[in-house]
PDB file of C-alpha atoms in Angstrom:
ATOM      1  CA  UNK A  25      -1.164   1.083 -11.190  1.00 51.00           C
ATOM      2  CA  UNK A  26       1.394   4.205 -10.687  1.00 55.00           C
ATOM      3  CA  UNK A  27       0.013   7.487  -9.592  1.00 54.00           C
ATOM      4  CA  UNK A  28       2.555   8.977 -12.855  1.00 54.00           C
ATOM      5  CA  UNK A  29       0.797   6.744 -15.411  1.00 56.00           C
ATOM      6  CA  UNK A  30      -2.834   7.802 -15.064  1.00 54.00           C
ATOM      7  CA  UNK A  31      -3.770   9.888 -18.116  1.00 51.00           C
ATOM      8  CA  UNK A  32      -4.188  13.480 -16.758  1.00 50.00           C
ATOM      9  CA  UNK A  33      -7.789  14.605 -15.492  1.00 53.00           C
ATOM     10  CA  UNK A  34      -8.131  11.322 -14.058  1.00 56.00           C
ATOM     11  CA  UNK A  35      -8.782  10.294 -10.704  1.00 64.00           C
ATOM     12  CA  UNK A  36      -7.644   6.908  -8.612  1.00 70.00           C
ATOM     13  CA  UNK A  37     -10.913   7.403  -6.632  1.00 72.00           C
ATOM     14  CA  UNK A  38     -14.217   6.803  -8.124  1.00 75.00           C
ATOM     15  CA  UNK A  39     -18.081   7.468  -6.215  1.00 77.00           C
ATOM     16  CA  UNK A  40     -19.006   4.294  -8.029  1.00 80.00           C
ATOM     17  CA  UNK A  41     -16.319   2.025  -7.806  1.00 78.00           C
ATOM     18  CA  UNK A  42     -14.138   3.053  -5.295  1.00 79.00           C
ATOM     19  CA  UNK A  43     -10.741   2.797  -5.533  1.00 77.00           C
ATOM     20  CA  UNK A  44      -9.971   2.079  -8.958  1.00 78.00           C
ATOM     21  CA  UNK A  45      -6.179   0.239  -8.278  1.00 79.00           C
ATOM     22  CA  UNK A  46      -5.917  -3.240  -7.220  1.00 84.00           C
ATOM     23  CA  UNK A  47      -6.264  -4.441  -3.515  1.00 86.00           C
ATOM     24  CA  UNK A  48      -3.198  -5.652  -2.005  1.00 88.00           C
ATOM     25  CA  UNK A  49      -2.524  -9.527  -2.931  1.00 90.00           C
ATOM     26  CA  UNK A  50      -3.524 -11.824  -0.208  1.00 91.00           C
ATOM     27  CA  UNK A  51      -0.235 -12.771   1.738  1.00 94.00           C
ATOM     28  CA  UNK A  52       0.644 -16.511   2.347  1.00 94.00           C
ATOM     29  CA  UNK A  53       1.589 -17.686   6.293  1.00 93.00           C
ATOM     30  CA  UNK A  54       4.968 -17.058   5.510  1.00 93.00           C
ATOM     31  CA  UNK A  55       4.930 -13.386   4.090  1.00 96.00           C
ATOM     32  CA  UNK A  56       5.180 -10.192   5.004  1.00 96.00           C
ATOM     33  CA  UNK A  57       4.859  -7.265   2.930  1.00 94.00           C
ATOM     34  CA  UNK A  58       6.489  -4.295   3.104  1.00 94.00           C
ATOM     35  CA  UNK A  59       4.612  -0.831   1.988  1.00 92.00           C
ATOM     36  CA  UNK A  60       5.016   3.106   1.915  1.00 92.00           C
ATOM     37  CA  UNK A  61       1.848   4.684   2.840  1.00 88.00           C
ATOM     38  CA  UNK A  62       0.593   6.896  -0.122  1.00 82.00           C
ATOM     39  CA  UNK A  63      -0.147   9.627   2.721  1.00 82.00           C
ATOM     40  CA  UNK A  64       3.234   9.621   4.481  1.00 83.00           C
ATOM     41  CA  UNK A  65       3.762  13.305   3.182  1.00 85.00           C
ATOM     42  CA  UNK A  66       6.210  12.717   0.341  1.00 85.00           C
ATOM     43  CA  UNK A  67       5.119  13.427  -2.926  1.00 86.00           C
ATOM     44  CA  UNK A  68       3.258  10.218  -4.959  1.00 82.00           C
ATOM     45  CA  UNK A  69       5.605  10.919  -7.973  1.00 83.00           C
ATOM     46  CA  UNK A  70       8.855  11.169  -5.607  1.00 87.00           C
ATOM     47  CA  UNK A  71       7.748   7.763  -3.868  1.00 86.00           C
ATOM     48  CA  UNK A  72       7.680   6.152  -7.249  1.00 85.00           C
ATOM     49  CA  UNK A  73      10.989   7.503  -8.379  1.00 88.00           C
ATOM     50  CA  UNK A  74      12.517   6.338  -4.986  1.00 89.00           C
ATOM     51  CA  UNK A  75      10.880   3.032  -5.732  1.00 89.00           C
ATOM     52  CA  UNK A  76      12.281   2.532  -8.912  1.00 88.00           C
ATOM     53  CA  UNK A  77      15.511   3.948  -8.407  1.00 90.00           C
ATOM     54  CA  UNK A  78      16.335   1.023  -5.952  1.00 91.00           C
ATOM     55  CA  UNK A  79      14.677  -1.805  -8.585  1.00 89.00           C
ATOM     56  CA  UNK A  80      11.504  -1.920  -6.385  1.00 87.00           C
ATOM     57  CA  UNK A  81       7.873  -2.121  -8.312  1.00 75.00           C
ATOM     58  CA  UNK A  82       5.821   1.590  -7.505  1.00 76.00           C
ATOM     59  CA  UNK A  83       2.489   0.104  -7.801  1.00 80.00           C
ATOM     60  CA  UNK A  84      -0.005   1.098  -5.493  1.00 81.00           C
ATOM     61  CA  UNK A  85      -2.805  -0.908  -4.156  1.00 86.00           C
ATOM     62  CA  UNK A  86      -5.601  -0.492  -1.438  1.00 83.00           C
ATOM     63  CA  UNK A  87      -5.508  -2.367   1.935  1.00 83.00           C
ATOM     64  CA  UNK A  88      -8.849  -2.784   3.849  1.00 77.00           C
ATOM     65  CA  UNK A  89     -12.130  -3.416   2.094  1.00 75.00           C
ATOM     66  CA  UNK A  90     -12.756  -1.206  -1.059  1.00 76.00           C
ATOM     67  CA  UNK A  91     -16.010   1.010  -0.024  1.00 72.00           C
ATOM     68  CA  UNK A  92     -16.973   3.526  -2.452  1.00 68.00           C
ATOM     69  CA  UNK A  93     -18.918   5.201   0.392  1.00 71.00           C
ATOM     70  CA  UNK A  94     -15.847   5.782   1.876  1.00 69.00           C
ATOM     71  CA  UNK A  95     -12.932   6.537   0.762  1.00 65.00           C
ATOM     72  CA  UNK A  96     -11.364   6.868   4.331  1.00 69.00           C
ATOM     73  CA  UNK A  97     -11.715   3.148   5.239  1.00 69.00           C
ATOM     74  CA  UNK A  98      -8.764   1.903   2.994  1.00 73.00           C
ATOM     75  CA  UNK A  99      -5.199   2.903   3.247  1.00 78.00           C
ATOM     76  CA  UNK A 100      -3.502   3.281   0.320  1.00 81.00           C
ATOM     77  CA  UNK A 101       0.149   1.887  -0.640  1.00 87.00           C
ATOM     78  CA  UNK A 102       3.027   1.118  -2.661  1.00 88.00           C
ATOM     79  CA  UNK A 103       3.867  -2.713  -2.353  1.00 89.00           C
ATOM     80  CA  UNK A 104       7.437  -2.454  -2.100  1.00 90.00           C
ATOM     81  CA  UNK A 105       8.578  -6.008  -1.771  1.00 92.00           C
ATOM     82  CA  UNK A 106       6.769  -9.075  -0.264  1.00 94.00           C
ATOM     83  CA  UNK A 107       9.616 -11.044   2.323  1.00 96.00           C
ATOM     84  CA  UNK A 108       9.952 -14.569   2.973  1.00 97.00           C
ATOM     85  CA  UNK A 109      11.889 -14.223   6.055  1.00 96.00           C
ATOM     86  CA  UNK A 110      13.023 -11.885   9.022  1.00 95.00           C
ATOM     87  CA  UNK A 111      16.408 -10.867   7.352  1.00 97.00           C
ATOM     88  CA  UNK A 112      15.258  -9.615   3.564  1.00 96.00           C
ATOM     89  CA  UNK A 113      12.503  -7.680   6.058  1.00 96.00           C
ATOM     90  CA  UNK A 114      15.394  -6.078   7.858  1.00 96.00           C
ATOM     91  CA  UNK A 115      17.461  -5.588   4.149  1.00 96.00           C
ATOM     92  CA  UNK A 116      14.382  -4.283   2.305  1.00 95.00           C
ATOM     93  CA  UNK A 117      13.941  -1.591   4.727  1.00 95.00           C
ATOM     94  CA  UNK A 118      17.532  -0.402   4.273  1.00 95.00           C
ATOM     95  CA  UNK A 119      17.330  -0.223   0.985  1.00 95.00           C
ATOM     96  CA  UNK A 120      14.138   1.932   1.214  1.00 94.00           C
ATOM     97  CA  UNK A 121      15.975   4.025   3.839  1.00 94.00           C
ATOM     98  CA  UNK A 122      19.187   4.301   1.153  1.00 93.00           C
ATOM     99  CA  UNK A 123      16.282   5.090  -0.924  1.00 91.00           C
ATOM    100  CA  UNK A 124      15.356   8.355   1.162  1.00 90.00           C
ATOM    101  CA  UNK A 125      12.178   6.982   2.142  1.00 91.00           C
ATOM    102  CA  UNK A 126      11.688   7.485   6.211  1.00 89.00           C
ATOM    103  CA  UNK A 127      11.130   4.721   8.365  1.00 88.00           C
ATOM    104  CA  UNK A 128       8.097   6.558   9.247  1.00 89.00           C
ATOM    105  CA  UNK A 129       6.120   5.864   6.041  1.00 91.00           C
ATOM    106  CA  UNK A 130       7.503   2.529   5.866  1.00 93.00           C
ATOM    107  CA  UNK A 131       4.485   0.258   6.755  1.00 91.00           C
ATOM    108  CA  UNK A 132       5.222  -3.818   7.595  1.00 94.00           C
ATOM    109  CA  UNK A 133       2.050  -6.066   6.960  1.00 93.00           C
ATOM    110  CA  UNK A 134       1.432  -9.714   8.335  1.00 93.00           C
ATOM    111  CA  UNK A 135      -1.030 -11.852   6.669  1.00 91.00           C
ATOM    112  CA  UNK A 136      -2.763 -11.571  10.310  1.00 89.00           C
ATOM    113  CA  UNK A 137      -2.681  -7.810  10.093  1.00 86.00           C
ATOM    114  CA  UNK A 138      -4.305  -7.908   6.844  1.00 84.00           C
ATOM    115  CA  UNK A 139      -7.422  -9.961   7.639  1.00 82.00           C
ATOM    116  CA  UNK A 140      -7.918  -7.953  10.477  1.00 79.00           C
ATOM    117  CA  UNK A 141      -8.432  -4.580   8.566  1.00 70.00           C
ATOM    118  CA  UNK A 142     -10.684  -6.003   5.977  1.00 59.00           C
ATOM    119  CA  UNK A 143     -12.810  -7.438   8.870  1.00 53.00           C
ATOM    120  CA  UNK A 144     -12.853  -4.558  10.719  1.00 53.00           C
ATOM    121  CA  UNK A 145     -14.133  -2.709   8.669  1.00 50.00           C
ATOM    122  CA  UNK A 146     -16.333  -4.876   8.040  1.00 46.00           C
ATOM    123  CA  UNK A 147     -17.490  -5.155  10.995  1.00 50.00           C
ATOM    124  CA  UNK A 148     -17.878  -1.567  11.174  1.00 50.00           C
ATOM    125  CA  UNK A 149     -20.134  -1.147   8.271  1.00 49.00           C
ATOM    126  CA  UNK A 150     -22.570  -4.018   9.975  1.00 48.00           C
ATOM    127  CA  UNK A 151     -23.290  -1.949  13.276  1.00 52.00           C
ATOM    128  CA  UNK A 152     -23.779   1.256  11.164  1.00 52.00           C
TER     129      UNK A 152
END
């Protein structure tokens, strides 16, 4: 889903469902995925422009567990590329940085990192 294609009115967050984009795709061993946090400060539409500009998809997708309680345990990103090895990491995030995007909204995700913050939070929810 792209934060420019929503019909206007309509919100990516909803008190029933939750997020109402995708969760990020479960990465294989061997992956790593690189992502622009939707909150890095930079406007959503600017992000996807950026995104596209460089022949990168601007689809954003959820990372954690999708709580409609909470709408603050789940980041929210742009999947810019999912890399097979330690050198198209390194290139991807050069092209984001030709791209204008700062290295500081530039998120890398392991397949370790990712099971971590779905079980933390839930783990979370279980002692609340």
């Amino acid at each position: 889903m792209r934060i420019t294609d929503r019909l206007p009115g309509t919100s990516i967050w909803n008190k029933n469902q939750g997020w109402v984009c995708e969760p990020l795709p479960t990465l294989e061993p061997n992956q790593i995925a690189v992502t622009i946090n939707v909150k890095s400060g930079i406007p959503q539409s600017d992000l996807e422009q950026s995104l596209d500009s460089v022949g990168m998809v601007s689809h954003y997708y959820y990372l954690g567990e999708n709580d409609p309680k909470n709408s603050k345990e789940t980041n929210l990103v742009y999947l810019a590329k999912v890399c097979h090895s330690y050198s198209e990491l390194l290139e991807t995030i050069g092209v984001l940085q030709s791209a204008s995007i700062p290295v500081n909204a530039i998120s890398v995700i392991t397949p370790q990192l990712q099971k971590l913050s779905i079980f933390k939070q839930f783990e979370q929810r279980q002692t609340a």
